[in-house]
Short mmCIF file of N, CA and C in Angstrom, two decimals:
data_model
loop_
_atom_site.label_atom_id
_atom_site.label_comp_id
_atom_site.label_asym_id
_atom_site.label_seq_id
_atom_site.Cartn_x
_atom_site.Cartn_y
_atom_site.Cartn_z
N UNK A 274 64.43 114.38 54.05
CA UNK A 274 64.73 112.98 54.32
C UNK A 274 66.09 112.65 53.72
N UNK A 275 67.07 111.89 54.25
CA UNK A 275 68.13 111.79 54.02
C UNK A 275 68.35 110.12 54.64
N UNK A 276 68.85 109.84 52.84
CA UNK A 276 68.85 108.56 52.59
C UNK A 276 69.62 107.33 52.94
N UNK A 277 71.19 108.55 52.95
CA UNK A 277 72.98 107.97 53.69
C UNK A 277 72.96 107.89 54.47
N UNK A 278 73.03 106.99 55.48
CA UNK A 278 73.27 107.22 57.28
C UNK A 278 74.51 108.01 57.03
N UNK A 279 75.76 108.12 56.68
CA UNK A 279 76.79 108.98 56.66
C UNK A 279 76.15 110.39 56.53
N UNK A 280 75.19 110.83 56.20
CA UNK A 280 74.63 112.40 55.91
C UNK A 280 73.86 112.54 57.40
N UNK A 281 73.18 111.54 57.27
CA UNK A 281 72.02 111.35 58.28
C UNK A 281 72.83 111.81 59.86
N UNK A 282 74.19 110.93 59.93
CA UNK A 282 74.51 110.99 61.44
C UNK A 282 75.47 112.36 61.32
N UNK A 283 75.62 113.09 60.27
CA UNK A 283 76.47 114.07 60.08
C UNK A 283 75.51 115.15 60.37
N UNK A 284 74.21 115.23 60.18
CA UNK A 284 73.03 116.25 60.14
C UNK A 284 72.96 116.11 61.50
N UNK A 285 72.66 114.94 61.89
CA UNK A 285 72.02 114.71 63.56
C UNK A 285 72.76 114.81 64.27
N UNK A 286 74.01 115.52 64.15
CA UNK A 286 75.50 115.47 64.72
C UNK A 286 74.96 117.11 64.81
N UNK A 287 74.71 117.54 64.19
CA UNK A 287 75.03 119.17 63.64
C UNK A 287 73.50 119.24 64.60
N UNK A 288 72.79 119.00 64.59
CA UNK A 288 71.61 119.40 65.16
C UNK A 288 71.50 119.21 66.63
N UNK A 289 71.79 118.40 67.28
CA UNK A 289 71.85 117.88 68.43
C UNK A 289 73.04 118.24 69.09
N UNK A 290 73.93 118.94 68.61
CA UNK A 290 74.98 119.27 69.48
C UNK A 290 75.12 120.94 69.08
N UNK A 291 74.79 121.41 68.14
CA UNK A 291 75.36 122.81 68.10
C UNK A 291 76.51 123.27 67.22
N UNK A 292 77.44 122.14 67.27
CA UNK A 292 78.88 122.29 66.42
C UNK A 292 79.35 122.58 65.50
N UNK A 293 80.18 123.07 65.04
CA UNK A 293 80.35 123.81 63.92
C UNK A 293 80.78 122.61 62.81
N UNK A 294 80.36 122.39 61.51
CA UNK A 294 80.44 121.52 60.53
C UNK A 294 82.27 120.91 60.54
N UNK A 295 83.27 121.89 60.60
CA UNK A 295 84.76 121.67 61.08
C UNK A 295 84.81 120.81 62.56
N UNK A 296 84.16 121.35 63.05
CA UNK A 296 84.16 120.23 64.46
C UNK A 296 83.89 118.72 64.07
N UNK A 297 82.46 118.54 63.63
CA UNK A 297 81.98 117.27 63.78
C UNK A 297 82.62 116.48 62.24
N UNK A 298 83.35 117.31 61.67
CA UNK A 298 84.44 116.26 60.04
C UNK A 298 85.55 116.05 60.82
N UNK A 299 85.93 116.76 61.79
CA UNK A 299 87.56 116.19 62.69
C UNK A 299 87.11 115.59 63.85
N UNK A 300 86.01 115.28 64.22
CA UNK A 300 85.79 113.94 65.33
C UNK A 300 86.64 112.53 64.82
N UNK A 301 86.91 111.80 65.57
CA UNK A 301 87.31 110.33 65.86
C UNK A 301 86.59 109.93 66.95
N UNK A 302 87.00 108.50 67.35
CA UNK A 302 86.38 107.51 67.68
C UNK A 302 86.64 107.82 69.44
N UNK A 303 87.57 108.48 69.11
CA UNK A 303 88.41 108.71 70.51
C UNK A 303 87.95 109.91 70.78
N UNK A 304 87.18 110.99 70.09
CA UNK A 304 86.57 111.87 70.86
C UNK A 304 84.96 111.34 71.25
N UNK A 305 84.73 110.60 71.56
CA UNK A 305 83.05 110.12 71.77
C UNK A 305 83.40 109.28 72.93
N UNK A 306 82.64 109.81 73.83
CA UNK A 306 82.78 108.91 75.46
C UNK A 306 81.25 108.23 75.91
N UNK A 307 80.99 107.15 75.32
CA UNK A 307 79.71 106.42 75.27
C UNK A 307 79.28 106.14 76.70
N UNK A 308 80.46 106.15 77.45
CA UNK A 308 80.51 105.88 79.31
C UNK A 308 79.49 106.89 79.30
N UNK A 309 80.26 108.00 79.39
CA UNK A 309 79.47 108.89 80.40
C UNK A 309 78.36 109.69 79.20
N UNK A 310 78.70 109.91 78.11
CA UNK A 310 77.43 110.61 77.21
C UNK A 310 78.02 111.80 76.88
N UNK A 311 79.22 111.82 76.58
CA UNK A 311 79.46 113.30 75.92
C UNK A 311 80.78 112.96 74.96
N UNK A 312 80.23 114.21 74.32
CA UNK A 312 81.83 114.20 72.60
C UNK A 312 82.96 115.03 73.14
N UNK A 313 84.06 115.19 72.97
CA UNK A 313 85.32 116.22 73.39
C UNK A 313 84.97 116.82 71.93
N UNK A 314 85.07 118.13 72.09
CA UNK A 314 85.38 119.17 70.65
C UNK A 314 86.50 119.62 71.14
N UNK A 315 87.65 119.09 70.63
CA UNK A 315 89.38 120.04 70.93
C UNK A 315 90.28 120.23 69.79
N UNK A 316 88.88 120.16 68.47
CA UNK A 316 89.56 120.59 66.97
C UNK A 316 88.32 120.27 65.84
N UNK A 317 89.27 121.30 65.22
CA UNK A 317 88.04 121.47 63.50
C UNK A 317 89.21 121.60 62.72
N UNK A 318 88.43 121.33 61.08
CA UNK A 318 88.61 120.65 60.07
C UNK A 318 88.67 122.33 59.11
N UNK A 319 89.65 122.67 58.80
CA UNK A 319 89.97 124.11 58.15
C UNK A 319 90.71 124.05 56.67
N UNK A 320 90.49 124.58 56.13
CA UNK A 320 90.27 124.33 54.36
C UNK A 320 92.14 125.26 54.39
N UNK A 321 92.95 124.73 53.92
CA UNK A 321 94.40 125.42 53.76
C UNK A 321 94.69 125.21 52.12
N UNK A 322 94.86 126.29 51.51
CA UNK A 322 94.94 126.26 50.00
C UNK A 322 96.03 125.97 49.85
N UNK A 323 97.29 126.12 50.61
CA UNK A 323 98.53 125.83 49.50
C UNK A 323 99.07 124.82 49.98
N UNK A 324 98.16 123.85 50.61
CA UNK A 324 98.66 122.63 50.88
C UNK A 324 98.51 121.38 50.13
N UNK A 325 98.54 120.85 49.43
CA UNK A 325 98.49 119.42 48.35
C UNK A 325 97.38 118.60 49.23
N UNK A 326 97.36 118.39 50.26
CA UNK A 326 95.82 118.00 50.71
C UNK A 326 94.80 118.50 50.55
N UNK A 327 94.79 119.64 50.75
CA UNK A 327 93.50 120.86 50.51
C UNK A 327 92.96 121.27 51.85
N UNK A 328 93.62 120.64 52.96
CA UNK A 328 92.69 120.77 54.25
C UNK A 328 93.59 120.37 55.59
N UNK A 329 93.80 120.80 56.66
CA UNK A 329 94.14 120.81 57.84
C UNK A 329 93.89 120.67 58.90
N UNK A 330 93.68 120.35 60.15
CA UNK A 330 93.28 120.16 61.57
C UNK A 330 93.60 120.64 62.23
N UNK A 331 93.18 121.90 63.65
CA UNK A 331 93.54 122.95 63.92
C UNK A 331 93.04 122.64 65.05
N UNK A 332 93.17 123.65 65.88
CA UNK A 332 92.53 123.58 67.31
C UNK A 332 91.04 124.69 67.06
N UNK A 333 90.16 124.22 67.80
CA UNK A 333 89.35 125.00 67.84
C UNK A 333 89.37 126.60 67.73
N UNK A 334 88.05 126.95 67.20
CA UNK A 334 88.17 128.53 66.69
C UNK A 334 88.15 129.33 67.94
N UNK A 335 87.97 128.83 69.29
CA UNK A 335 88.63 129.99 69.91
C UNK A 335 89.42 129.15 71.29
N UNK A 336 90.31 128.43 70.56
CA UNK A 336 90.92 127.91 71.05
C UNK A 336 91.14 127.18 73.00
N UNK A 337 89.29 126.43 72.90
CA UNK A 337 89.29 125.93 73.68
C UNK A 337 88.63 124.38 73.86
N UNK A 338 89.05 123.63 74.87
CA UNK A 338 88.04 122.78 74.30
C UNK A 338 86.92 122.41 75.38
N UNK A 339 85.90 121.70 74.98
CA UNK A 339 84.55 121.42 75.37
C UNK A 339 83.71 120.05 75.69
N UNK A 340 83.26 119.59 76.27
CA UNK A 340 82.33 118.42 76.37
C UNK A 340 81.02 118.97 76.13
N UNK A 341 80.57 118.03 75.02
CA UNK A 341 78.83 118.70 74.42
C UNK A 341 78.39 116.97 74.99
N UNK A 342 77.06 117.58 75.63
CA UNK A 342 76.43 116.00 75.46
C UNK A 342 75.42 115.40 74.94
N UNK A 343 75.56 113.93 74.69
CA UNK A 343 75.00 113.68 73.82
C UNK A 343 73.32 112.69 74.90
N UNK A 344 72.35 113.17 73.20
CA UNK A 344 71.31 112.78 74.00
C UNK A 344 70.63 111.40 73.40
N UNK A 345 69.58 110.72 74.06
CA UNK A 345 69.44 109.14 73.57
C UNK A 345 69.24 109.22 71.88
N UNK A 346 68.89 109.48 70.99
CA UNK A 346 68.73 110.05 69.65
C UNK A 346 69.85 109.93 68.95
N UNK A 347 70.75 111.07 69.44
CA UNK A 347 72.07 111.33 69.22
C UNK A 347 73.09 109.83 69.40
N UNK A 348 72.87 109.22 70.66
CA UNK A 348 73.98 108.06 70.86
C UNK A 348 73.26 106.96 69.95
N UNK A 349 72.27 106.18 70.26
CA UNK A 349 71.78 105.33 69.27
C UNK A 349 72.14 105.43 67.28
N UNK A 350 71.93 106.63 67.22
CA UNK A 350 72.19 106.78 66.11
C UNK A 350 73.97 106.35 65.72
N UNK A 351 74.88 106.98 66.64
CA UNK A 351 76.74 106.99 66.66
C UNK A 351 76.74 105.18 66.61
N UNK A 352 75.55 104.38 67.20
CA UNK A 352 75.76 102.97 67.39
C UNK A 352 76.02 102.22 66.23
#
């Protein structure tokens, strides 16, 4: 049981779509298409050590991108 909706929609993100944990930390608002019911994955969230941020945004790990869709569970919850 998970108490944070921030954990909660991050778990139900990860479960309901498949995505790799780098995918669903570099989503925005602008990858979620509530029209039609699906997320764009066209980047993840990659850990870069000698950078003073600690972390970077990359294109996907095999450099393509995807529409995953989302199901009633999944969107209610993004609401």
């Amino acid at each position: 049981v998970v108490d944070n909706s921030m954990y909660k929609t991050f778990f139900t993100l990860l479960y309901f779509t498949w995505m790799r944990k780098g995918e669903v930390q570099s989503l925005n608002w602008y990858d979620i298409d509530f029209k039609n019911n699906v997320i764009i994955v066209n980047k993840t969230l990659s850990i870069k050590t000698n950078d003073s941020k600690g972390y970077k945004i990359t294109k996907t790990k095999n450099y393509k991108n995807r529409k995953v869709e989302m199901n009633k569970i999944l969107r209610e919850q993004l609401l």
